[in-house]
Amino acid sequence: MLVLCLLLALATGWLGDGALRLIAWLGAVALALLLLRPSPLSRWIPLIVGAISVAMLATGQSTALIWLWVIPLCLQGLGGRLGLIVNGLGYIAAVGFAAWQLSLPAASVAGVSLAVIWLLCLEHRLALSPAPISNEARWLLPPATLDADIQHELRRTERESLHGEVVVFGCAHSTTADMEQLCRLLRDQLALYERAYRLNDYGIAVLLVATSADAAEQRRNQLQHAVAPHRMVSWTPVQEIGDRFARYRSKATSETHEAMPWQ
């Protein structure tokens, strides 16, 4: 998106004149610097692009009208009630500006297309939001601790001649109700010393430790039968896991998440 906005600024500067050309060229320079040399200002990219858009539209030239459709992208990161209010006011202002600049038929088409873009941005924001954790899943351990626990159990199994493995169970269907049912079935079946980790919205990893590989297989089959109709996705001895679950150690920071749609 940042590259597209840069190209759009260059095109606006080429086609515009006067104050619009100056603002477009300055905006293109600012966007190029943000693109080539990431800095702490990267988290403010939507705000910077929004300011450039408003400055171009304020010139009143028809060449700048295309920037109306960039504003929804700048506001999509605002959440909560305040975010909805700002997005609503932004839409009203954008449609009012289009009605002032365009004829009634053209303004109507612009209003409908802007509404579609705003709704798509809202859907995108909701899709990026983490799914709420139900009461059935609150007992699950976070996936960030799984890799460390695997390394701990690996050392313990080698020291005490035990057998450990990670079994991943998945929902029969990708629905919240299925996840709640899988959580409930596992919670009723797991022993106190067995731990379960929520990998994502529809997958759970269980860390099993038994006296032997045969005992672990028997326990794994018991769990697989108990959670039906849900399924066992995979099982891996701790000696063979390596860094398979290392990606769960930490999550991306909120600053990176905010800047991600523009990079």
XYZ file of N, CA and C in Angstrom:
789
model
N 0.818 -1.204 0.000
C 0.000 0.000 0.000
C 0.853 1.256 0.000
N 1.977 1.198 0.699
C 2.854 2.369 0.738
C 3.423 2.649 -0.650
N 3.792 1.605 -1.372
C 4.304 1.778 -2.736
C 3.222 2.353 -3.649
N 1.997 1.849 -3.525
C 0.904 2.354 -4.355
C 0.610 3.823 -4.058
N 0.653 4.187 -2.784
C 0.433 5.597 -2.427
C 1.553 6.483 -2.964
N 2.772 5.965 -2.968
C 3.884 6.722 -3.529
C 3.682 6.958 -5.021
N 3.282 5.913 -5.737
C 3.025 6.068 -7.178
C 1.858 7.016 -7.427
N 0.853 6.931 -6.565
C -0.299 7.818 -6.714
C 0.088 9.271 -6.459
N 0.968 9.506 -5.498
C 1.436 10.868 -5.232
C 2.235 11.409 -6.412
N 3.080 10.556 -6.988
C 3.852 10.993 -8.165
C 2.927 11.327 -9.328
N 1.889 10.487 -9.544
C 0.949 10.757 -10.641
C 0.162 12.033 -10.391
N -0.234 12.259 -9.139
C -0.975 13.482 -8.807
C -0.107 14.716 -9.026
N 1.158 14.636 -8.632
C 2.059 15.765 -8.871
C 2.273 16.029 -10.345
N 2.300 14.975 -11.135
C 2.507 15.131 -12.578
C 1.295 15.786 -13.250
N 0.082 15.385 -12.803
C -1.135 15.879 -13.440
C -1.625 17.186 -12.840
N -1.307 17.457 -11.571
C -1.797 18.657 -10.916
C -0.938 19.870 -11.214
N -1.327 20.973 -10.621
C -0.539 22.192 -10.773
C -0.672 23.036 -9.520
N 0.173 24.018 -9.402
C 0.114 24.937 -8.282
C 0.372 24.253 -6.951
N -0.491 24.564 -5.967
C -0.317 24.031 -4.616
C -0.439 22.507 -4.588
N -1.318 21.959 -5.417
C -1.485 20.500 -5.439
C -0.194 19.814 -5.876
N 0.459 20.365 -6.891
C 1.712 19.753 -7.352
C 2.768 19.804 -6.258
N 2.874 20.919 -5.562
C 3.864 21.039 -4.492
C 3.593 20.037 -3.372
N 2.328 19.942 -2.947
C 1.986 19.004 -1.867
C 2.234 17.563 -2.315
N 1.891 17.253 -3.556
C 2.083 15.888 -4.062
C 3.558 15.510 -4.097
N 4.408 16.434 -4.578
C 5.845 16.132 -4.627
C 6.408 15.958 -3.227
N 6.039 16.847 -2.309
C 6.523 16.721 -0.930
C 6.025 15.420 -0.296
N 4.762 15.086 -0.557
C 4.226 13.831 -0.034
C 4.948 12.626 -0.604
N 5.287 12.664 -1.899
C 6.012 11.564 -2.516
C 7.392 11.396 -1.892
N 8.056 12.513 -1.595
C 9.371 12.438 -0.941
C 9.244 11.811 0.442
N 8.234 12.249 1.197
C 8.035 11.697 2.551
C 7.741 10.202 2.488
N 6.892 9.774 1.564
C 6.560 8.353 1.442
C 7.770 7.539 1.000
N 8.585 8.105 0.113
C 9.789 7.400 -0.335
C 10.768 7.204 0.809
N 10.916 8.214 1.649
C 11.810 8.091 2.810
C 11.296 7.027 3.776
N 9.994 6.991 4.005
C 9.429 5.975 4.891
C 9.588 4.576 4.317
N 9.543 4.493 2.999
C 9.666 3.189 2.351
C 11.101 2.687 2.334
N 12.050 3.601 2.076
C 13.453 3.201 1.934
C 14.173 3.109 3.270
N 13.794 3.946 4.217
C 14.486 3.979 5.508
C 13.468 3.883 6.635
N 13.077 2.658 7.006
C 12.121 2.509 8.111
C 12.649 3.166 9.380
N 11.757 3.784 10.123
C 12.129 4.516 11.326
C 10.999 4.390 12.341
N 11.201 4.954 13.547
C 10.100 4.936 14.510
C 8.823 5.588 13.998
N 8.948 6.423 12.947
C 7.764 7.054 12.380
C 6.904 6.071 11.590
N 7.398 4.832 11.369
C 6.657 3.869 10.562
C 5.287 3.566 11.155
N 5.172 3.618 12.467
C 3.880 3.328 13.085
C 2.850 4.407 12.787
N 3.332 5.583 12.349
C 2.430 6.691 12.036
C 2.164 6.801 10.541
N 2.510 5.788 9.781
C 2.320 5.849 8.329
C 0.869 6.144 7.952
N -0.137 5.447 8.537
C -1.521 5.793 8.157
C -1.868 7.250 8.426
N -1.397 7.791 9.561
C -1.677 9.194 9.884
C -0.992 10.127 8.890
N 0.243 9.807 8.507
C 0.974 10.642 7.545
C 0.283 10.633 6.190
N -0.108 9.438 5.738
C -0.797 9.336 4.443
C -2.141 10.059 4.504
N -2.830 9.933 5.633
C -4.101 10.635 5.779
C -3.932 12.136 5.717
N -2.867 12.652 6.362
C -2.606 14.094 6.312
C -2.293 14.548 4.894
N -1.528 13.747 4.163
C -1.220 14.081 2.765
C -2.500 14.112 1.936
N -3.388 13.116 2.175
C -4.644 13.057 1.428
C -5.492 14.297 1.681
N -5.644 14.669 2.950
C -6.463 15.836 3.300
C -5.870 17.109 2.716
N -4.529 17.223 2.763
C -3.879 18.421 2.214
C -4.118 18.538 0.715
N -4.066 17.420 0.004
C -4.317 17.468 -1.438
C -5.768 17.801 -1.730
N -6.689 17.203 -0.981
C -8.105 17.471 -1.216
C -8.463 18.919 -0.890
N -7.733 19.504 0.070
C -8.019 20.884 0.465
C -7.730 21.874 -0.655
N -6.936 21.478 -1.638
C -6.657 22.382 -2.762
C -7.886 22.574 -3.648
N -8.851 21.646 -3.554
C -10.077 21.769 -4.336
C -9.948 21.383 -5.788
N -8.790 20.833 -6.185
C -8.607 20.436 -7.578
C -9.169 19.034 -7.809
N -9.798 18.822 -8.936
C -10.419 17.529 -9.244
C -9.394 16.414 -9.355
N -8.148 16.755 -9.675
C -7.106 15.735 -9.797
C -6.871 15.023 -8.468
N -7.155 15.676 -7.359
C -6.898 15.107 -6.042
C -8.033 14.232 -5.533
N -9.150 14.139 -6.267
C -10.304 13.403 -5.775
C -10.010 11.923 -5.516
N -9.053 11.367 -6.234
C -8.732 9.952 -6.059
C -8.291 9.642 -4.637
N -7.763 10.665 -3.936
C -7.290 10.452 -2.568
C -8.421 10.265 -1.565
N -9.669 10.533 -1.983
C -10.806 10.222 -1.118
C -10.845 8.742 -0.780
N -10.453 7.899 -1.730
C -10.532 6.447 -1.539
C -9.333 5.896 -0.765
N -8.380 6.751 -0.448
C -7.244 6.335 0.379
C -7.559 6.528 1.865
N -8.417 7.483 2.170
C -8.712 7.809 3.573
C -9.251 6.613 4.361
N -10.169 5.778 3.806
C -10.617 4.614 4.591
C -9.476 3.697 5.012
N -8.453 3.559 4.171
C -7.309 2.714 4.518
C -6.523 3.306 5.681
N -6.534 4.625 5.793
C -5.805 5.277 6.877
C -6.533 5.133 8.216
N -7.852 4.971 8.160
C -8.641 4.920 9.390
C -8.976 3.511 9.841
N -8.589 2.488 9.070
C -9.027 1.135 9.385
C -8.429 0.614 10.687
N -7.294 1.174 11.134
C -6.673 0.685 12.357
C -7.303 1.205 13.629
N -8.236 2.165 13.517
C -8.879 2.727 14.707
C -9.967 1.785 15.200
N -9.855 1.338 16.439
C -10.825 0.404 16.981
C -11.677 1.021 18.063
N -12.599 0.235 18.573
C -13.461 0.703 19.646
C -14.541 1.657 19.168
N -15.276 2.207 20.139
C -16.356 3.128 19.800
C -15.834 4.408 19.175
N -14.691 4.904 19.672
C -14.118 6.123 19.097
C -13.733 5.893 17.639
N -13.179 4.719 17.342
C -12.815 4.406 15.967
C -14.021 4.382 15.049
N -15.143 3.823 15.521
C -16.362 3.808 14.716
C -16.879 5.222 14.474
N -16.797 6.074 15.501
C -17.251 7.453 15.351
C -16.390 8.200 14.336
N -15.058 8.037 14.458
C -14.153 8.712 13.524
C -14.380 8.225 12.100
N -14.554 6.898 11.930
C -14.803 6.370 10.591
C -16.133 6.874 10.041
N -17.162 6.953 10.892
C -18.442 7.473 10.431
C -18.360 8.932 10.007
N -17.690 9.744 10.819
C -17.521 11.151 10.455
C -16.667 11.300 9.204
N -15.644 10.449 9.092
C -14.809 10.492 7.892
C -15.593 10.166 6.643
N -16.488 9.183 6.739
C -17.308 8.829 5.570
C -18.243 9.970 5.206
N -18.886 10.562 6.205
C -19.806 11.676 5.936
C -19.058 12.843 5.286
N -17.854 13.147 5.811
C -17.074 14.248 5.238
C -16.643 13.936 3.813
N -16.261 12.668 3.566
C -15.821 12.300 2.220
C -16.977 12.395 1.222
N -18.149 11.902 1.608
C -19.308 11.983 0.709
C -19.718 13.442 0.494
N -19.676 14.266 1.558
C -19.995 15.678 1.404
C -19.035 16.382 0.457
N -17.740 16.035 0.564
C -16.749 16.635 -0.330
C -17.000 16.206 -1.776
N -17.355 14.916 -1.968
C -17.648 14.438 -3.323
C -18.874 15.131 -3.889
N -19.902 15.352 -3.043
C -21.104 16.042 -3.517
C -20.808 17.489 -3.889
N -19.858 18.108 -3.199
C -19.489 19.498 -3.489
C -18.691 19.600 -4.780
N -17.880 18.591 -5.068
C -16.994 18.638 -6.218
C -17.604 18.049 -7.487
N -18.546 17.097 -7.322
C -19.040 16.349 -8.471
C -20.520 16.603 -8.698
N -20.988 16.151 -9.844
C -22.421 16.208 -10.112
C -23.130 15.161 -9.259
N -24.462 15.268 -9.187
C -25.229 14.361 -8.331
C -25.048 12.891 -8.714
N -25.123 12.500 -10.001
C -24.911 11.085 -10.334
C -23.498 10.608 -9.970
N -22.496 11.440 -10.268
C -21.124 11.044 -9.943
C -20.901 10.971 -8.440
N -21.509 11.902 -7.698
C -21.382 11.884 -6.245
C -22.060 10.651 -5.650
N -23.175 10.220 -6.237
C -23.864 9.028 -5.757
C -23.004 7.780 -5.945
N -22.394 7.683 -7.113
C -21.506 6.542 -7.369
C -20.312 6.574 -6.417
N -19.768 7.761 -6.195
C -18.639 7.896 -5.271
C -19.036 7.487 -3.861
N -20.243 7.893 -3.423
C -20.698 7.544 -2.087
C -20.854 6.043 -1.906
N -21.410 5.380 -2.929
C -21.573 3.925 -2.842
C -20.219 3.222 -2.821
N -19.302 3.637 -3.691
C -17.989 2.990 -3.728
C -17.210 3.234 -2.436
N -17.344 4.430 -1.873
C -16.682 4.711 -0.592
C -17.264 3.850 0.523
N -18.586 3.655 0.495
C -19.213 2.794 1.503
C -18.691 1.372 1.397
N -18.523 0.880 0.171
C -17.996 -0.473 -0.026
C -16.577 -0.593 0.524
N -15.746 0.411 0.237
C -14.364 0.375 0.717
C -14.324 0.434 2.238
N -15.157 1.280 2.838
C -15.173 1.375 4.303
C -15.608 0.043 4.926
N -16.598 -0.613 4.335
C -17.058 -1.896 4.861
C -15.989 -2.976 4.694
N -15.281 -2.951 3.578
C -14.201 -3.913 3.378
C -13.076 -3.697 4.392
N -12.780 -2.445 4.688
C -11.766 -2.143 5.705
C -12.210 -2.632 7.081
N -13.502 -2.461 7.375
C -14.026 -2.942 8.650
C -13.929 -4.455 8.739
N -14.262 -5.139 7.643
C -14.153 -6.604 7.631
C -12.706 -7.043 7.810
N -11.776 -6.330 7.168
C -10.354 -6.659 7.299
C -9.885 -6.476 8.735
N -10.327 -5.410 9.388
C -9.936 -5.162 10.774
C -10.486 -6.249 11.691
N -11.727 -6.662 11.465
C -12.328 -7.707 12.293
C -11.633 -9.039 12.069
N -11.186 -9.285 10.825
C -10.500 -10.549 10.540
C -9.150 -10.613 11.237
N -8.492 -9.456 11.420
C -7.197 -9.428 12.089
C -7.331 -9.502 13.602
N -8.521 -9.217 14.118
C -8.708 -9.253 15.570
C -8.682 -10.689 16.056
N -7.988 -10.973 17.168
C -7.965 -12.345 17.684
C -9.342 -12.782 18.134
N -9.631 -14.047 17.893
C -10.921 -14.589 18.318
C -11.009 -14.594 19.836
N -12.155 -14.211 20.396
C -12.289 -14.217 21.850
C -12.139 -15.620 22.417
N -11.487 -15.717 23.563
C -11.276 -17.012 24.194
C -12.493 -17.345 25.035
N -13.111 -18.474 24.759
C -14.298 -18.877 25.488
C -13.921 -19.394 26.866
N -14.936 -19.541 27.711
C -14.696 -20.067 29.053
C -14.126 -21.470 29.011
N -14.509 -22.240 27.971
C -14.017 -23.605 27.862
C -12.524 -23.649 27.562
N -11.973 -22.582 26.954
C -10.575 -22.594 26.530
C -9.653 -21.830 27.466
N -10.176 -21.268 28.542
C -9.341 -20.439 29.414
C -8.319 -21.258 30.189
N -8.541 -22.547 30.357
C -7.599 -23.378 31.111
C -6.392 -23.774 30.272
N -6.450 -23.565 28.959
C -5.333 -23.925 28.088
C -4.143 -22.998 28.315
N -2.943 -23.552 28.213
C -1.732 -22.758 28.355
C -1.443 -22.013 27.053
N -0.775 -20.859 27.122
C -0.457 -20.111 25.895
C 0.606 -20.850 25.076
N 0.552 -20.747 23.755
C 1.527 -21.461 22.913
C 2.950 -20.964 23.075
N 3.132 -19.737 23.595
C 4.485 -19.196 23.755
C 5.311 -20.012 24.742
N 4.639 -20.765 25.637
C 5.375 -21.564 26.630
C 5.641 -22.982 26.164
N 5.065 -23.368 25.024
C 5.178 -24.755 24.580
C 6.615 -25.147 24.265
N 7.330 -24.320 23.531
C 8.693 -24.669 23.125
C 9.601 -24.845 24.345
N 9.478 -23.945 25.330
C 10.291 -24.056 26.543
C 9.940 -25.322 27.322
N 8.655 -25.659 27.395
C 8.248 -26.869 28.093
C 8.739 -28.124 27.374
N 8.753 -28.077 26.056
C 9.272 -29.214 25.288
C 10.747 -29.444 25.609
N 11.530 -28.372 25.644
C 12.952 -28.504 25.955
C 13.151 -29.033 27.373
N 12.307 -28.598 28.299
C 12.403 -29.091 29.677
C 12.078 -30.582 29.742
N 11.013 -31.002 29.064
C 10.636 -32.413 29.080
C 11.652 -33.263 28.328
N 12.286 -32.699 27.312
C 13.317 -33.439 26.585
C 14.480 -33.787 27.505
N 14.911 -32.821 28.292
C 15.995 -33.096 29.239
C 15.559 -34.097 30.302
N 14.301 -33.986 30.747
C 13.819 -34.891 31.789
C 13.669 -36.317 31.270
N 13.156 -36.469 30.045
C 13.001 -37.815 29.501
C 14.347 -38.493 29.277
N 15.351 -37.709 28.878
C 16.686 -38.284 28.709
C 17.299 -38.668 30.050
N 17.028 -37.853 31.066
C 17.609 -38.116 32.377
C 16.935 -39.295 33.078
N 15.609 -39.423 32.898
C 14.853 -40.434 33.626
C 14.398 -41.589 32.743
N 14.890 -41.644 31.498
C 14.542 -42.729 30.559
C 13.028 -42.817 30.353
N 12.398 -41.688 30.101
C 10.974 -41.636 29.825
C 10.751 -41.384 28.334
N 9.510 -41.372 27.931
C 9.164 -41.076 26.534
C 8.174 -39.919 26.514
N 8.515 -38.857 25.777
C 7.641 -37.694 25.657
C 7.295 -37.416 24.212
N 6.126 -36.877 23.995
C 5.709 -36.515 22.637
C 4.657 -35.422 22.689
N 4.539 -34.706 21.586
C 3.543 -33.647 21.446
C 2.490 -34.126 20.458
N 1.253 -34.152 20.906
C 0.125 -34.578 20.076
C -0.732 -33.363 19.772
N -1.023 -33.142 18.498
C -1.829 -31.991 18.078
C -3.210 -32.491 17.669
N -4.237 -31.918 18.289
C -5.621 -32.236 17.970
C -6.250 -31.048 17.257
N -7.096 -31.338 16.274
C -7.778 -30.286 15.531
C -9.279 -30.491 15.551
N -10.029 -29.391 15.376
C -11.486 -29.458 15.383
C -11.991 -30.171 14.135
N -13.131 -30.839 14.296
C -13.748 -31.500 13.145
C -14.207 -30.469 12.112
N -14.661 -29.319 12.599
C -15.075 -28.223 11.723
C -14.544 -26.915 12.308
N -14.323 -25.937 11.448
C -13.728 -24.668 11.884
C -14.797 -23.732 12.420
N -15.355 -24.092 13.562
C -16.351 -23.249 14.212
C -15.996 -23.086 15.679
N -16.510 -22.022 16.283
C -16.253 -21.779 17.700
C -16.862 -22.873 18.567
N -18.035 -23.360 18.175
C -18.682 -24.420 18.945
C -17.845 -25.691 18.953
N -17.213 -26.012 17.826
C -16.352 -27.195 17.761
C -15.147 -27.042 18.669
N -14.561 -25.825 18.689
C -13.411 -25.585 19.555
C -13.803 -25.735 21.020
N -14.967 -25.220 21.388
C -15.417 -25.345 22.767
C -15.640 -26.805 23.141
N -16.193 -27.573 22.211
C -16.414 -28.996 22.493
C -15.097 -29.739 22.639
N -14.122 -29.453 21.758
C -12.821 -30.100 21.853
C -12.142 -29.755 23.176
N -12.222 -28.499 23.585
C -11.640 -28.083 24.865
C -12.288 -28.835 26.033
N -13.595 -28.953 25.977
C -14.311 -29.614 27.067
C -13.942 -31.096 27.152
N -13.861 -31.762 26.006
C -13.529 -33.186 25.993
C -12.104 -33.426 26.499
N -11.163 -32.568 26.066
C -9.781 -32.741 26.517
C -9.645 -32.443 28.010
N -10.321 -31.405 28.467
C -10.232 -31.048 29.878
C -10.731 -32.186 30.768
N -11.762 -32.890 30.303
C -12.312 -33.996 31.095
C -11.408 -35.226 31.076
N -10.526 -35.332 30.059
C -9.737 -36.544 29.902
C -8.294 -36.419 30.384
N -7.731 -35.217 30.350
C -6.313 -35.060 30.676
C -6.071 -35.255 32.166
N -4.952 -35.898 32.465
C -4.534 -36.052 33.856
C -3.930 -34.734 34.346
N -3.733 -34.625 35.651
C -3.226 -33.385 36.235
C -1.833 -33.038 35.735
N -1.021 -34.038 35.416
C 0.348 -33.783 34.983
C 0.458 -33.573 33.470
N -0.624 -33.729 32.736
C -0.617 -33.530 31.287
C -1.054 -32.096 30.976
N -0.350 -31.473 30.044
C -0.599 -30.069 29.738
C -1.063 -29.896 28.298
N -1.952 -28.932 28.103
C -2.502 -28.645 26.782
C -2.278 -27.174 26.452
N -2.041 -26.889 25.166
C -1.693 -25.537 24.703
C -2.592 -25.175 23.520
N -3.115 -23.960 23.549
C -3.954 -23.468 22.445
C -3.043 -22.920 21.345
N -2.911 -23.651 20.237
C -2.039 -23.217 19.146
C -2.679 -22.095 18.332
N -3.957 -22.242 18.033
C -4.695 -21.233 17.268
C -6.170 -21.410 17.568
N -7.031 -20.860 16.728
C -8.466 -20.905 16.995
C -9.046 -22.308 16.925
N -8.358 -23.245 16.241
C -8.951 -24.561 16.035
C -7.959 -25.697 16.252
N -6.872 -25.455 16.964
C -5.885 -26.499 17.211
C -5.351 -26.461 18.628
N -5.150 -27.637 19.224
C -4.639 -27.763 20.584
C -3.514 -28.785 20.586
N -2.396 -28.431 21.237
C -1.272 -29.352 21.397
C -1.259 -29.884 22.816
N -1.021 -31.176 22.952
C -0.956 -31.827 24.261
C 0.435 -32.416 24.434
N 1.072 -32.117 25.560
C 2.408 -32.627 25.871
C 2.251 -33.856 26.769
N 2.579 -35.024 26.204
C 2.429 -36.289 26.918
C 3.793 -36.814 27.339
N 3.865 -37.354 28.536
C 5.075 -38.020 29.032
C 4.654 -39.354 29.623
N 5.267 -40.437 29.153
C 4.925 -41.781 29.614
C 6.200 -42.554 29.900
N 6.021 -43.744 30.473
C 7.180 -44.567 30.836
C 7.846 -45.186 29.621
N 7.103 -45.335 28.518
C 7.665 -45.956 27.320
C 6.887 -45.478 26.102
N 7.417 -45.796 24.927
C 6.741 -45.422 23.688
C 5.410 -46.141 23.548
N 5.345 -47.412 24.004
C 4.089 -48.166 23.935
C 3.039 -47.547 24.844
N 3.446 -47.132 26.042
C 2.511 -46.505 26.961
C 2.016 -45.173 26.402
N 2.909 -44.408 25.761
C 2.510 -43.142 25.149
C 1.532 -43.378 24.002
N 1.771 -44.417 23.214
C 0.857 -44.737 22.112
C -0.522 -45.115 22.636
N -0.557 -45.904 23.716
C -1.837 -46.283 24.305
C -2.590 -45.052 24.819
N -1.870 -44.149 25.483
C -2.501 -42.937 25.996
C -2.975 -42.052 24.854
N -2.190 -41.959 23.803
C -2.569 -41.156 22.646
C -3.837 -41.698 21.998
N -3.934 -43.006 21.878
C -5.128 -43.600 21.288
C -6.352 -43.385 22.168
N -6.151 -43.401 23.487
C -7.257 -43.116 24.402
C -7.799 -41.710 24.187
N -6.889 -40.743 24.078
C -7.324 -39.356 23.862
C -7.988 -39.191 22.503
N -7.426 -39.834 21.501
C -8.006 -39.740 20.165
C -9.439 -40.272 20.156
N -9.657 -41.373 20.852
C -11.008 -41.941 20.922
C -11.930 -41.044 21.750
N -11.393 -40.417 22.798
C -12.218 -39.621 23.703
C -12.697 -38.321 23.066
N -11.921 -37.742 22.153
C -12.281 -36.440 21.576
C -13.069 -36.564 20.283
N -13.367 -37.787 19.844
C -14.153 -37.954 18.618
C -15.470 -37.172 18.750
N -15.919 -36.515 17.662
C -15.504 -36.632 16.260
C -14.312 -35.777 15.847
N -13.675 -35.113 16.792
C -12.487 -34.332 16.454
C -11.328 -35.293 16.193
N -10.274 -34.772 15.596
C -9.248 -35.675 15.082
C -7.875 -35.339 15.641
N -7.010 -36.342 15.597
C -5.606 -36.125 15.926
C -4.878 -35.746 14.633
N -4.281 -34.570 14.629
C -3.621 -34.056 13.423
C -2.226 -34.653 13.267
N -1.475 -34.710 14.362
C -0.104 -35.227 14.287
C 0.380 -35.601 15.680
N 1.431 -36.402 15.735
C 2.118 -36.681 16.997
C 3.601 -36.819 16.694
N 4.433 -36.241 17.549
C 5.872 -36.188 17.316
C 6.612 -36.386 18.632
N 7.547 -37.335 18.694
C 8.371 -37.465 19.902
C 9.167 -36.193 20.142
N 9.389 -35.861 21.408
C 10.079 -34.610 21.725
C 11.507 -34.615 21.180
N 12.097 -35.794 21.003
C 13.456 -35.845 20.465
C 13.514 -35.432 18.996
N 12.378 -35.484 18.290
C 12.353 -35.199 16.854
C 11.699 -33.864 16.515
N 11.265 -33.112 17.521
C 10.523 -31.877 17.259
C 11.426 -30.769 16.738
N 12.627 -30.653 17.297
C 13.515 -29.567 16.878
C 12.915 -28.215 17.209
N 12.859 -27.329 16.224
C 12.312 -25.975 16.447
C 10.948 -25.801 15.785
N 10.208 -26.906 15.667
C 8.899 -26.852 14.998
C 7.960 -25.846 15.651
N 7.987 -25.742 16.983
C 7.084 -24.844 17.697
C 7.789 -23.573 18.156
N 8.982 -23.314 17.624
C 9.736 -22.125 18.051
C 9.037 -20.835 17.648
N 8.234 -20.883 16.579
C 7.572 -19.649 16.119
C 6.540 -19.141 17.112
N 6.156 -19.973 18.078
C 5.179 -19.538 19.073
C 5.830 -18.853 20.272
N 7.160 -18.719 20.263
C 7.837 -18.166 21.441
C 7.377 -16.762 21.760
N 7.189 -15.943 20.744
C 6.780 -14.557 20.974
C 5.890 -14.118 19.838
N 5.084 -13.113 20.130
C 4.180 -12.542 19.145
C 4.741 -11.229 18.634
N 4.301 -10.833 17.437
C 4.736 -9.552 16.872
C 4.211 -8.424 17.730
N 4.963 -7.377 17.846
C 4.550 -6.234 18.659
C 3.419 -5.503 17.979
N 2.677 -4.769 18.791
C 1.546 -4.030 18.238
C 1.987 -2.981 17.238
N 3.212 -2.447 17.413
C 3.686 -1.428 16.480
C 3.888 -2.043 15.103
N 4.474 -3.215 15.032
C 4.675 -3.883 13.761
C 3.344 -4.219 13.141
N 2.384 -4.644 13.985
C 1.065 -4.999 13.475
C 0.371 -3.789 12.872
N 0.519 -2.648 13.461
C -0.104 -1.454 12.942
C 0.499 -1.061 11.601
N 1.804 -1.220 11.456
C 2.452 -0.777 10.224
C 2.345 -1.803 9.117
N 2.000 -3.063 9.444
C 2.055 -4.128 8.485
C 1.212 -3.888 7.223
N -0.054 -3.381 7.312
C -0.817 -3.190 6.098
C -0.191 -2.194 5.133
N 0.738 -1.338 5.579
C 1.310 -0.328 4.712
C 2.696 -0.720 4.216
N 3.150 -1.951 4.453
C 4.507 -2.309 4.055
C 4.503 -3.475 3.107
